[in-house]
Coordinates of C-alpha atoms in Angstrom, one line a residue:
Chain A
M861 CA 96.3 41.0 -109.1
N862 CA 97.1 43.4 -111.9
S863 CA 95.9 46.6 -113.4
S864 CA 92.9 45.1 -114.7
S865 CA 91.8 43.9 -111.2
P866 CA 88.9 45.8 -109.7
I867 CA 88.7 48.3 -106.9
A868 CA 86.6 47.0 -104.1
I869 CA 84.4 49.4 -102.2
I870 CA 82.7 48.4 -99.0
D871 CA 79.9 50.1 -97.1
S872 CA 77.2 49.3 -94.7
G873 CA 74.6 50.2 -97.3
L874 CA 74.0 53.0 -99.7
G875 CA 76.2 55.8 -98.5
G876 CA 79.4 54.5 -100.0
L877 CA 77.9 55.0 -103.3
T878 CA 78.8 58.7 -103.0
V879 CA 82.5 57.4 -102.9
A880 CA 81.9 55.1 -105.8
R881 CA 80.5 57.9 -107.8
A882 CA 83.6 60.1 -107.2
I883 CA 85.9 57.1 -107.9
R884 CA 84.0 56.4 -111.3
A885 CA 84.4 60.1 -112.2
T886 CA 88.2 60.2 -111.3
L887 CA 89.0 56.8 -112.7
P888 CA 86.4 55.9 -115.3
Y889 CA 88.4 53.0 -116.7
E890 CA 88.7 51.1 -113.4
S891 CA 86.1 48.3 -112.7
V892 CA 84.5 48.5 -109.2
V893 CA 82.9 45.8 -107.1
Y894 CA 80.7 47.4 -104.5
F895 CA 79.5 45.7 -101.4
G896 CA 76.6 47.1 -99.3
D897 CA 76.0 45.2 -96.0
T898 CA 72.1 46.0 -96.0
A899 CA 71.1 43.1 -93.8
R900 CA 73.2 44.3 -90.9
L901 CA 73.2 48.1 -91.4
P902 CA 73.6 50.7 -90.0
Y903 CA 77.1 50.4 -88.5
G904 CA 77.1 53.8 -86.7
N905 CA 75.6 52.7 -83.4
K906 CA 77.5 49.4 -83.1
T907 CA 80.8 48.4 -81.5
A908 CA 84.2 48.2 -83.0
E909 CA 84.3 44.5 -82.5
T910 CA 81.1 43.9 -84.4
V911 CA 81.8 46.3 -87.2
S912 CA 85.3 44.9 -87.6
R913 CA 84.0 41.4 -87.7
F914 CA 81.3 42.3 -90.4
V915 CA 83.8 44.1 -92.7
A916 CA 86.4 41.3 -92.3
Q917 CA 83.9 38.8 -93.5
I918 CA 83.1 41.0 -96.5
I919 CA 86.8 41.4 -97.4
A920 CA 87.2 37.6 -97.1
F921 CA 84.4 37.3 -99.6
L922 CA 85.6 39.9 -102.0
R923 CA 89.1 38.4 -102.1
Q924 CA 87.9 36.2 -104.9
Y925 CA 88.1 39.2 -107.2
E926 CA 91.8 39.7 -106.3
P927 CA 91.0 43.5 -105.7
K928 CA 93.9 45.7 -106.4
H929 CA 92.6 48.2 -103.7
V930 CA 89.9 48.0 -101.1
V931 CA 88.1 51.2 -100.0
I932 CA 86.3 51.3 -96.7
A933 CA 83.7 53.9 -97.9
C934 CA 82.1 54.2 -94.6
N935 CA 83.3 56.6 -91.9
T936 CA 82.3 54.4 -89.0
A937 CA 84.0 51.3 -90.5
T938 CA 87.1 53.4 -91.2
A939 CA 87.2 54.8 -87.7
L940 CA 86.5 51.5 -86.0
A941 CA 88.1 48.9 -88.1
L942 CA 90.8 50.1 -90.6
T943 CA 93.9 49.7 -88.5
M944 CA 92.7 46.0 -87.6
L945 CA 91.8 45.3 -91.2
R946 CA 95.3 46.2 -92.3
E947 CA 96.8 43.9 -89.8
L948 CA 94.4 41.2 -90.7
Y949 CA 95.1 41.4 -94.4
P950 CA 98.7 42.7 -94.8
D951 CA 98.8 41.7 -98.4
L952 CA 95.9 43.9 -99.4
S953 CA 96.2 47.6 -100.0
I954 CA 93.2 49.1 -97.9
S955 CA 92.2 52.7 -97.4
G956 CA 89.4 54.7 -95.8
V957 CA 87.6 57.9 -96.0
I958 CA 88.8 59.7 -92.7
D959 CA 92.3 60.6 -93.7
P960 CA 91.3 62.1 -97.0
G961 CA 88.5 64.0 -95.3
A962 CA 90.9 65.3 -92.7
K963 CA 93.5 66.3 -95.4
A964 CA 90.7 68.2 -97.3
A965 CA 89.6 70.1 -94.1
I966 CA 93.1 71.2 -93.4
I967 CA 93.5 72.5 -97.1
A968 CA 90.1 74.2 -96.8
A969 CA 91.3 75.8 -93.4
G970 CA 94.0 77.6 -95.3
R971 CA 96.8 79.3 -93.3
K972 CA 94.9 79.6 -90.0
V973 CA 96.8 78.2 -87.2
T974 CA 93.9 77.5 -85.0
P975 CA 91.0 76.9 -87.4
V976 CA 87.6 75.8 -86.0
I977 CA 86.8 72.5 -87.6
G978 CA 83.4 70.9 -87.1
V979 CA 82.8 67.3 -87.8
I980 CA 79.3 65.7 -88.0
A981 CA 79.2 62.0 -87.9
T982 CA 77.7 58.8 -86.4
D983 CA 77.9 58.1 -82.6
A984 CA 80.6 55.4 -83.3
T985 CA 82.7 57.7 -85.4
V986 CA 82.7 60.5 -82.8
K987 CA 83.4 58.2 -80.0
S988 CA 86.4 56.7 -81.9
R989 CA 88.2 60.1 -82.0
A990 CA 89.5 59.2 -85.4
Y991 CA 89.0 62.6 -86.9
E992 CA 90.8 64.2 -83.9
R993 CA 93.8 62.0 -84.6
A994 CA 93.8 62.5 -88.3
I995 CA 93.3 66.3 -88.1
H996 CA 95.7 67.0 -85.3
S997 CA 98.5 65.0 -86.9
R998 CA 98.3 67.6 -89.6
R999 CA 97.6 70.7 -87.6
R1000 CA 98.3 70.4 -84.0
H1001 CA 96.4 73.4 -82.9
A1002 CA 93.2 73.0 -84.9
R1003 CA 90.2 73.3 -82.7
L1004 CA 87.8 70.3 -83.3
I1005 CA 84.1 70.1 -82.5
C1006 CA 82.8 66.7 -83.2
R1007 CA 79.0 66.1 -82.9
P1008 CA 77.1 62.9 -83.4
T1009 CA 74.1 63.4 -85.8
P1010 CA 72.3 60.1 -85.7
L1011 CA 69.0 61.2 -87.3
L1012 CA 70.6 62.3 -90.6
V1013 CA 71.0 58.8 -92.0
P1014 CA 67.4 57.7 -91.3
I1015 CA 66.3 61.2 -92.7
I1016 CA 68.1 60.6 -95.8
E1017 CA 67.0 56.9 -96.2
E1018 CA 63.4 58.0 -95.7
G1019 CA 63.9 60.2 -98.9
R1020 CA 62.8 63.5 -97.3
R1021 CA 63.2 66.7 -99.5
N1022 CA 65.7 69.3 -98.6
E1023 CA 63.0 71.8 -98.0
D1024 CA 61.2 69.6 -95.6
P1025 CA 60.8 71.6 -92.2
L1026 CA 62.1 68.6 -90.3
V1027 CA 65.2 68.3 -92.4
K1028 CA 65.8 72.0 -91.8
L1029 CA 65.2 71.7 -88.0
A1030 CA 67.4 68.7 -87.5
L1031 CA 70.2 70.4 -89.5
Q1032 CA 69.7 73.6 -87.3
Q1033 CA 69.6 71.7 -84.0
Y1034 CA 72.9 69.8 -84.9
I1035 CA 74.9 72.4 -86.7
K1036 CA 73.9 75.8 -85.1
P1037 CA 75.8 75.2 -81.8
L1038 CA 78.9 74.6 -84.0
M1039 CA 78.4 77.7 -85.9
D1040 CA 78.0 79.6 -82.7
R1041 CA 81.7 78.6 -82.0
G1042 CA 83.2 80.3 -85.1
L1043 CA 83.2 77.4 -87.6
D1044 CA 85.8 77.8 -90.5
V1045 CA 85.2 74.3 -91.9
L1046 CA 82.5 71.7 -91.6
V1047 CA 83.4 68.0 -92.5
L1048 CA 80.6 65.7 -93.6
G1049 CA 81.8 62.7 -91.6
C1050 CA 79.4 60.1 -93.1
T1051 CA 79.2 59.1 -96.7
H1052 CA 75.4 59.5 -96.6
Y1053 CA 75.6 63.3 -95.7
P1054 CA 76.6 64.7 -99.2
I1055 CA 73.0 64.1 -100.1
L1056 CA 72.2 66.9 -97.7
K1057 CA 75.2 69.1 -98.8
E1058 CA 72.9 71.9 -100.4
P1059 CA 70.8 72.6 -97.3
I1060 CA 73.9 72.4 -95.1
E1061 CA 75.8 74.9 -97.2
E1062 CA 72.8 77.2 -97.2
L1063 CA 72.7 76.9 -93.3
V1064 CA 76.4 77.5 -92.6
G1065 CA 76.8 80.3 -95.3
A1066 CA 79.6 81.1 -97.8
G1067 CA 82.2 81.6 -95.0
V1068 CA 82.3 78.0 -94.0
S1069 CA 83.8 75.3 -96.3
V1070 CA 81.7 72.2 -96.3
I1071 CA 83.9 69.0 -96.8
D1072 CA 82.6 66.0 -98.5
S1073 CA 85.4 63.4 -98.4
A1074 CA 84.3 61.4 -101.4
E1075 CA 86.2 63.4 -104.0
Q1076 CA 89.4 63.5 -101.8
C1077 CA 89.1 59.9 -101.3
A1078 CA 88.9 59.2 -105.0
D1079 CA 92.0 61.3 -105.5
D1080 CA 93.6 59.3 -102.8
V1081 CA 92.9 56.0 -104.4
A1082 CA 94.0 57.4 -107.8
R1083 CA 97.3 58.4 -106.1
R1084 CA 97.8 55.0 -104.5
L1085 CA 97.2 53.1 -107.7
Q1086 CA 99.6 55.3 -109.6
E1087 CA 102.3 54.7 -107.1
A1088 CA 101.8 51.0 -107.2
G1089 CA 101.8 51.1 -111.2
L1090 CA 98.3 49.5 -111.1
L1091 CA 96.3 52.2 -112.8
R1092 CA 94.4 50.9 -115.8
G1093 CA 95.1 52.8 -119.0
Q1094 CA 92.5 54.3 -121.1
Q1095 CA 90.0 51.6 -122.5
E1096 CA 87.4 51.7 -125.2
E1097 CA 84.7 51.2 -122.7
P1098 CA 84.4 52.5 -119.1
G1099 CA 85.1 49.9 -116.3
D1100 CA 82.3 47.8 -114.9
L1101 CA 80.3 48.3 -111.7
H1102 CA 79.0 45.3 -110.0
C1103 CA 77.1 45.5 -106.7
Y1104 CA 76.6 43.0 -103.9
V1105 CA 74.0 43.4 -101.0
T1106 CA 73.1 41.3 -98.1
D1107 CA 69.5 42.2 -98.3
D1108 CA 66.8 43.6 -100.6
P1109 CA 68.6 44.2 -103.9
E1110 CA 65.5 45.8 -105.3
R1111 CA 65.4 48.6 -102.7
F1112 CA 69.1 49.2 -103.2
A1113 CA 68.7 49.5 -107.0
R1114 CA 65.8 51.8 -106.5
L1115 CA 67.6 54.2 -104.1
A1116 CA 71.2 53.9 -105.7
S1117 CA 70.6 56.5 -108.4
R1118 CA 70.2 59.3 -105.7
F1119 CA 73.7 58.6 -104.4
L1120 CA 75.3 57.5 -107.6
G1121 CA 73.8 59.9 -110.1
F1122 CA 73.1 57.1 -112.5
D1123 CA 71.2 53.8 -112.4
V1124 CA 72.7 50.5 -111.5
P1125 CA 71.5 47.0 -112.5
T1126 CA 70.0 45.1 -109.6
P1127 CA 72.8 43.8 -107.3
T1128 CA 73.5 40.2 -106.4
W1129 CA 72.0 39.1 -103.1
I1130 CA 74.6 37.4 -100.8
R1131 CA 73.0 36.2 -97.6
A1132 CA 74.9 37.3 -94.5
D1133 CA 75.0 33.5 -93.5
D1134 CA 77.1 32.9 -96.5
L1135 CA 79.7 35.2 -95.4
Y1136 CA 80.3 32.8 -92.5
K1137 CA 80.0 29.5 -94.5
D1138 CA 83.6 28.9 -95.3
K1139 CA 85.0 29.4 -91.9
E1140 CA 88.5 28.5 -92.8
F1141 CA 88.5 31.3 -95.3
L1142 CA 87.9 33.7 -92.5
P1143 CA 90.8 35.2 -90.4
Q1144 CA 90.9 34.4 -86.7
M1145 CA 89.7 37.1 -84.5
D1146 CA 90.0 37.3 -80.7
T1147 CA 86.7 37.1 -79.0
D1148 CA 86.9 37.8 -75.3
E1149 CA 83.8 36.8 -73.5
H1150 CA 81.9 39.8 -71.8
G1151 CA 78.9 40.1 -69.8
Chain B
M1070 CA 59.5 21.9 -70.7
N1071 CA 57.4 22.4 -67.5
S1072 CA 55.8 25.4 -65.6
S1073 CA 59.3 26.4 -64.3
S1074 CA 60.7 26.8 -67.8
P1075 CA 61.2 30.5 -68.9
I1076 CA 59.3 32.6 -71.3
A1077 CA 61.6 33.6 -74.1
I1078 CA 61.1 37.2 -75.6
I1079 CA 62.9 38.2 -78.8
D1080 CA 63.4 41.6 -80.3
S1081 CA 65.8 43.3 -82.6
G1082 CA 66.9 45.5 -79.7
L1083 CA 65.5 47.4 -76.8
G1084 CA 61.8 48.0 -78.0
G1085 CA 60.7 44.5 -76.9
L1086 CA 61.6 45.5 -73.3
T1087 CA 58.2 47.3 -73.2
V1088 CA 56.7 43.9 -73.6
A1089 CA 59.0 42.3 -71.2
R1090 CA 57.8 45.0 -68.7
A1091 CA 54.2 44.2 -69.1
I1092 CA 54.9 40.4 -68.9
R1093 CA 56.8 41.0 -65.6
A1094 CA 54.0 43.0 -64.2
T1095 CA 51.3 40.5 -65.3
L1096 CA 53.3 37.3 -64.5
P1097 CA 55.8 38.2 -61.8
Y1098 CA 56.7 34.7 -61.0
E1099 CA 57.6 33.7 -64.5
S1100 CA 61.2 33.6 -65.5
V1101 CA 62.1 35.6 -68.7
V1102 CA 65.0 35.1 -71.2
Y1103 CA 65.3 38.2 -73.3
F1104 CA 67.2 38.3 -76.6
G1105 CA 68.0 41.7 -78.4
D1106 CA 69.7 41.4 -81.7
T1107 CA 71.6 44.6 -81.3
A1108 CA 74.3 43.7 -83.8
R1109 CA 71.8 43.4 -86.7
L1110 CA 69.0 45.9 -85.7
P1111 CA 66.8 47.5 -86.9
Y1112 CA 64.6 45.0 -88.6
G1113 CA 62.1 47.6 -89.8
N1114 CA 63.8 48.3 -93.1
K1115 CA 64.7 44.7 -94.0
T1116 CA 63.1 41.8 -95.9
A1117 CA 60.9 39.1 -94.7
E1118 CA 63.6 36.6 -95.7
T1119 CA 66.3 38.2 -93.7
V1120 CA 64.3 38.9 -90.7
S1121 CA 62.8 35.4 -90.6
R1122 CA 66.3 34.0 -90.9
F1123 CA 67.7 36.2 -88.0
V1124 CA 64.8 35.2 -85.7
A1125 CA 65.0 31.5 -86.6
Q1126 CA 68.6 31.5 -85.5
I1127 CA 67.7 33.2 -82.3
I1128 CA 65.0 30.7 -81.5
A1129 CA 67.5 27.8 -82.4
F1130 CA 69.8 29.4 -79.8
L1131 CA 67.1 30.0 -77.2
R1132 CA 65.9 26.3 -77.3
Q1133 CA 68.6 25.4 -74.7
Y1134 CA 66.2 27.0 -72.3
E1135 CA 63.3 24.9 -73.4
P1136 CA 61.1 28.0 -73.2
K1137 CA 57.4 27.2 -72.4
H1138 CA 56.4 30.0 -74.7
V1139 CA 58.2 32.3 -77.2
V1140 CA 57.1 35.9 -77.7
I1141 CA 58.2 37.8 -80.8
A1142 CA 58.1 41.2 -79.2
C1143 CA 58.8 43.1 -82.3
N1144 CA 56.0 44.1 -84.7
T1145 CA 58.3 43.9 -87.8
A1146 CA 59.3 40.3 -86.9
T1147 CA 55.8 39.3 -86.0
A1148 CA 54.5 40.8 -89.4
L1149 CA 57.2 39.2 -91.6
A1150 CA 58.1 35.9 -89.7
L1151 CA 55.5 34.7 -87.3
T1152 CA 53.8 32.3 -89.7
M1153 CA 57.0 30.9 -90.9
L1154 CA 58.5 30.5 -87.5
R1155 CA 55.4 28.5 -86.4
E1156 CA 55.9 26.2 -89.4
L1157 CA 59.6 25.8 -88.7
Y1158 CA 59.1 25.0 -84.9
P1159 CA 55.8 23.2 -84.6
D1160 CA 56.7 22.0 -81.2
L1161 CA 57.0 25.4 -79.8
S1162 CA 54.3 27.7 -78.6
I1163 CA 55.0 31.0 -80.3
S1164 CA 53.1 34.3 -80.4
G1165 CA 53.5 37.9 -81.5
V1166 CA 52.5 41.4 -80.8
I1167 CA 50.2 42.1 -83.8
D1168 CA 47.1 40.1 -83.0
P1169 CA 47.0 41.3 -79.3
G1170 CA 47.3 45.0 -80.7
A1171 CA 44.5 44.4 -83.2
K1172 CA 42.2 42.9 -80.6
A1173 CA 42.9 45.9 -78.3
A1174 CA 42.2 48.3 -81.0
I1175 CA 38.8 46.7 -81.8
I1176 CA 37.9 46.7 -78.1
A1177 CA 38.8 50.4 -78.0
A1178 CA 36.7 51.0 -81.1
G1179 CA 33.6 50.0 -79.1
R1180 CA 30.4 49.5 -81.1
K1181 CA 31.2 51.7 -84.1
V1182 CA 30.7 49.5 -87.3
T1183 CA 33.1 51.5 -89.4
P1184 CA 35.7 52.9 -87.0
V1185 CA 38.8 54.6 -88.4
I1186 CA 41.8 52.9 -87.0
G1187 CA 45.3 54.2 -87.7
V1188 CA 48.4 52.3 -87.3
I1189 CA 51.8 53.8 -87.2
A1190 CA 54.8 51.3 -87.7
T1191 CA 57.9 50.6 -89.6
D1192 CA 58.1 50.4 -93.3
A1193 CA 58.2 46.5 -93.2
T1194 CA 55.3 46.2 -91.0
V1195 CA 53.1 48.6 -93.1
K1196 CA 54.0 46.8 -96.3
S1197 CA 53.3 43.4 -94.8
R1198 CA 49.6 44.4 -94.4
A1199 CA 49.6 42.3 -91.3
Y1200 CA 47.5 44.8 -89.2
E1201 CA 44.9 45.0 -92.1
R1202 CA 44.4 41.2 -91.8
A1203 CA 44.4 41.0 -88.2
I1204 CA 41.9 43.9 -87.7
H1205 CA 39.6 43.0 -90.8
S1206 CA 39.4 39.6 -89.5
R1207 CA 37.7 40.9 -86.4
R1208 CA 35.8 43.9 -87.9
R1209 CA 35.3 43.8 -91.5
H1210 CA 34.4 47.3 -92.2
A1211 CA 36.9 49.0 -90.1
R1212 CA 38.7 51.7 -92.0
L1213 CA 42.4 51.3 -91.7
I1214 CA 45.1 53.9 -92.3
C1215 CA 48.6 52.6 -91.9
R1216 CA 51.5 54.9 -92.0
P1217 CA 55.2 54.2 -92.0
T1218 CA 56.9 56.4 -89.4
P1219 CA 60.7 55.4 -89.7
L1220 CA 62.1 58.3 -87.8
L1221 CA 60.5 57.5 -84.4
V1222 CA 62.8 54.6 -83.6
P1223 CA 66.1 56.6 -84.2
I1224 CA 64.4 59.6 -82.4
I1225 CA 63.8 57.5 -79.3
E1226 CA 67.1 55.7 -79.5
E1227 CA 68.8 59.1 -79.5
G1228 CA 67.2 59.8 -76.2
R1229 CA 65.4 63.1 -77.2
R1230 CA 62.9 64.4 -74.7
N1231 CA 59.2 64.7 -75.4
E1232 CA 59.2 68.5 -75.4
D1233 CA 62.0 68.6 -78.2
P1234 CA 60.6 70.5 -81.0
L1235 CA 61.8 67.9 -83.5
V1236 CA 59.9 65.2 -81.6
K1237 CA 56.7 67.3 -81.8
L1238 CA 57.3 68.1 -85.4
A1239 CA 57.9 64.5 -86.4
L1240 CA 54.6 63.3 -84.6
Q1241 CA 52.7 66.1 -86.1
Q1242 CA 53.9 65.3 -89.7
Y1243 CA 53.2 61.7 -89.3
I1244 CA 49.9 61.7 -87.3
K1245 CA 48.1 64.9 -88.3
P1246 CA 47.1 63.5 -91.8
L1247 CA 45.6 60.4 -89.9
M1248 CA 43.7 62.8 -87.5
D1249 CA 42.3 64.7 -90.5
R1250 CA 40.6 61.5 -91.6
G1251 CA 38.6 61.2 -88.3
L1252 CA 40.7 58.8 -86.3
D1253 CA 39.0 56.8 -83.6
V1254 CA 41.9 54.6 -82.5
L1255 CA 45.7 54.9 -83.0
V1256 CA 47.7 51.7 -82.7
L1257 CA 51.4 52.1 -81.7
G1258 CA 52.5 49.3 -84.2
C1259 CA 56.1 49.2 -83.0
T1260 CA 57.3 48.2 -79.5
H1261 CA 59.6 51.3 -79.3
Y1262 CA 56.6 53.8 -79.6
P1263 CA 55.2 53.4 -76.0
I1264 CA 58.2 55.7 -75.0
L1265 CA 56.4 58.5 -76.9
K1266 CA 52.9 57.6 -75.8
E1267 CA 52.5 60.8 -73.7
P1268 CA 53.2 63.3 -76.5
I1269 CA 51.1 61.2 -79.0
E1270 CA 48.2 61.3 -76.6
E1271 CA 48.6 65.0 -76.3
L1272 CA 48.6 65.4 -80.0
V1273 CA 45.6 63.3 -80.7
G1274 CA 43.5 64.5 -77.8
A1275 CA 41.1 62.6 -75.6
G1276 CA 38.8 61.4 -78.2
V1277 CA 41.3 58.9 -79.7
S1278 CA 42.4 55.8 -77.9
V1279 CA 46.1 55.2 -78.2
I1280 CA 46.9 51.5 -78.2
D1281 CA 50.1 50.2 -76.9
S1282 CA 50.1 46.4 -77.5
A1283 CA 52.4 45.4 -74.7
E1284 CA 49.7 44.9 -72.0
Q1285 CA 47.5 43.2 -74.3
C1286 CA 50.4 41.0 -75.4
A1287 CA 51.1 40.1 -71.7
D1288 CA 47.5 39.2 -71.2
D1289 CA 47.5 37.0 -74.2
V1290 CA 50.6 35.1 -73.0
A1291 CA 49.0 34.7 -69.6
R1292 CA 45.9 33.1 -71.1
R1293 CA 48.0 30.9 -73.4
L1294 CA 50.1 29.6 -70.3
Q1295 CA 46.9 29.1 -68.3
E1296 CA 45.3 27.0 -71.2
A1297 CA 48.4 24.9 -71.3
G1298 CA 48.5 24.4 -67.7
L1299 CA 52.0 26.0 -67.5
L1300 CA 51.5 29.0 -65.3
R1301 CA 54.0 29.1 -62.5
G1302 CA 52.4 29.4 -59.1
Q1303 CA 53.1 32.1 -56.6
Q1304 CA 56.8 31.8 -55.5
E1305 CA 58.7 33.3 -52.6
E1306 CA 60.7 35.4 -55.0
P1307 CA 59.8 36.9 -58.5
G1308 CA 61.2 35.1 -61.5
D1309 CA 64.5 35.9 -63.1
L1310 CA 65.2 38.2 -66.1
H1311 CA 68.2 37.3 -68.2
C1312 CA 69.2 39.3 -71.2
Y1313 CA 71.2 38.4 -74.2
V1314 CA 72.4 40.8 -76.9
T1315 CA 74.5 40.3 -80.1
D1316 CA 76.3 43.7 -79.6
D1317 CA 77.2 46.3 -77.0
P1318 CA 75.8 44.9 -73.7
E1319 CA 76.8 48.0 -71.8
R1320 CA 74.7 50.3 -74.1
F1321 CA 71.9 48.0 -73.7
A1322 CA 72.0 47.9 -69.9
R1323 CA 72.3 51.7 -69.8
L1324 CA 69.2 52.4 -72.0
A1325 CA 67.2 49.4 -70.8
S1326 CA 65.7 51.1 -67.8
R1327 CA 63.9 53.6 -69.9
F1328 CA 62.0 50.9 -71.6
L1329 CA 61.7 48.5 -68.6
G1330 CA 61.1 50.8 -65.7
F1331 CA 63.9 49.2 -63.7
D1332 CA 67.5 48.4 -64.2
V1333 CA 68.8 45.1 -65.5
P1334 CA 72.2 43.5 -65.0
T1335 CA 74.6 43.7 -67.9
P1336 CA 73.4 41.2 -70.6
T1337 CA 75.6 38.3 -72.0
W1338 CA 77.0 39.1 -75.4
I1339 CA 76.5 36.3 -78.0
R1340 CA 78.3 37.1 -81.2
A1341 CA 76.0 37.0 -84.2
D1342 CA 78.5 34.6 -85.8
D1343 CA 77.9 32.2 -82.9
L1344 CA 74.3 31.9 -84.0
Y1345 CA 75.4 30.2 -87.0
K1346 CA 78.1 28.0 -85.5
D1347 CA 76.1 24.8 -85.0
K1348 CA 74.7 24.6 -88.5
E1349 CA 73.1 21.2 -87.9
F1350 CA 71.1 22.9 -85.1
L1351 CA 69.6 25.3 -87.5
P1352 CA 66.3 24.6 -89.4
Q1353 CA 66.7 24.3 -93.2
M1354 CA 65.2 27.4 -95.0
D1355 CA 64.6 27.8 -98.7
T1356 CA 67.1 30.2 -100.3
D1357 CA 66.2 30.9 -103.9
E1358 CA 69.0 32.8 -105.5
H1359 CA 67.9 36.4 -106.5
G1360 CA 69.6 39.2 -108.4

């Protein structure tokens, strides 16, 4: 691996493209390999074991690129799998989106000793308590209100407009109870949610900072690469972006520009089976039998 | 295989339990093996190739039970994969939920030559045009209005109550445009939707028949078994029900009673990887490279 190796970005589908977009903006000369596990999405209602397995397979596949850094650009996968993935691949530099989001939330909370910080996220992310840990390690007395908001991803994937009454109603139902408890900061704890940042900011008003962890995540990646001496210098051309998906490359390409802000060429289709093919390539994971 | 062999029922998750429930009610002495692919759900926004692959792997796994009949209890999988699965497993008796639903819709339409039949379903089911084919083969001049309603499954899985304003708004947005075109019959083209039958019937009013294909599907299975001489006679005890899932058996068991009307013991957890393990056990499928 060297400074010309790519950064790998992994997500269950499209949401991680908001992170890819921020990384492209912050580090325009880096090449990026993006992997969206569209055959097995979403991750947000699945167990830690299953999500860890899926992401471990994807990293095993992406090793062929000798990535200089791997970003788990999905809050659920970060919450459920990051620790395990670092143990499984000790030679790889791997980071997620939760720590950067927590850091940004604390900065936004300013000097308040007991700021009220809301987090909206998937079921799995909320249950993992990963945001509690990340925020409390920085500000012990912050008051956390974490709320699962499982309809927001399907609402975004359906392509509804911000002014759709159902979008407004869903946001109100989910976020109003948090506002009633004196919210200072609201963390968008899912990489899909920045798509709804506008109506969310409108709803919570100017007094509440809305944190989209993508930018903070890009800064975090830039800092890591700099520390490791792996930043690619200025080039004549910006770096490449190549995408892989496990299903429906055409749909991915069609919807990607909404997340990315620009078009991508049709991604390469890797069947989920092919991630299992070279078994010896995959790390061993414990699989206790249940049920 | 003989009359004491079980009936296999396959779904992406919980929805197929509405079919299992109808089959248990119609054929109480039959044993049932239910498979919910909870690690890879939903199927409704995935391609025919991927869904066919997933279901083919599940059937390969369930063959150990020598099932006397296999029910694809998922509209998406029926629409995208049934024809291919029958070719792949010519020795197995396999049926789906779309033909029974189409038949029920035609019966409900009575003698009208050009009844207006609405179908609400997943994106993939609507795009497949499977309902058009099934209904037009029975009544050529029926007017079909098929509408993708992708939020209904996540709304149901979130456990929202029928009187929730968001449930009412979503149903109104999806179904009102169909009612405005003079609906006679509305087909619930997804095995999850019977959970919302009550508010749907309330919305469309008594003049519109709402078709839940589960019962018709159970009658269809009973007829097939009778014709094949494979009906199990009356026993002292009702047949068994055993469930497999690819993720989170506890969640499945917790939510199952809402679909099934009674509790199930915790299902057995089969990892999605294990469906790939015995490669020689799996049928060969064409996999043209895309992208």
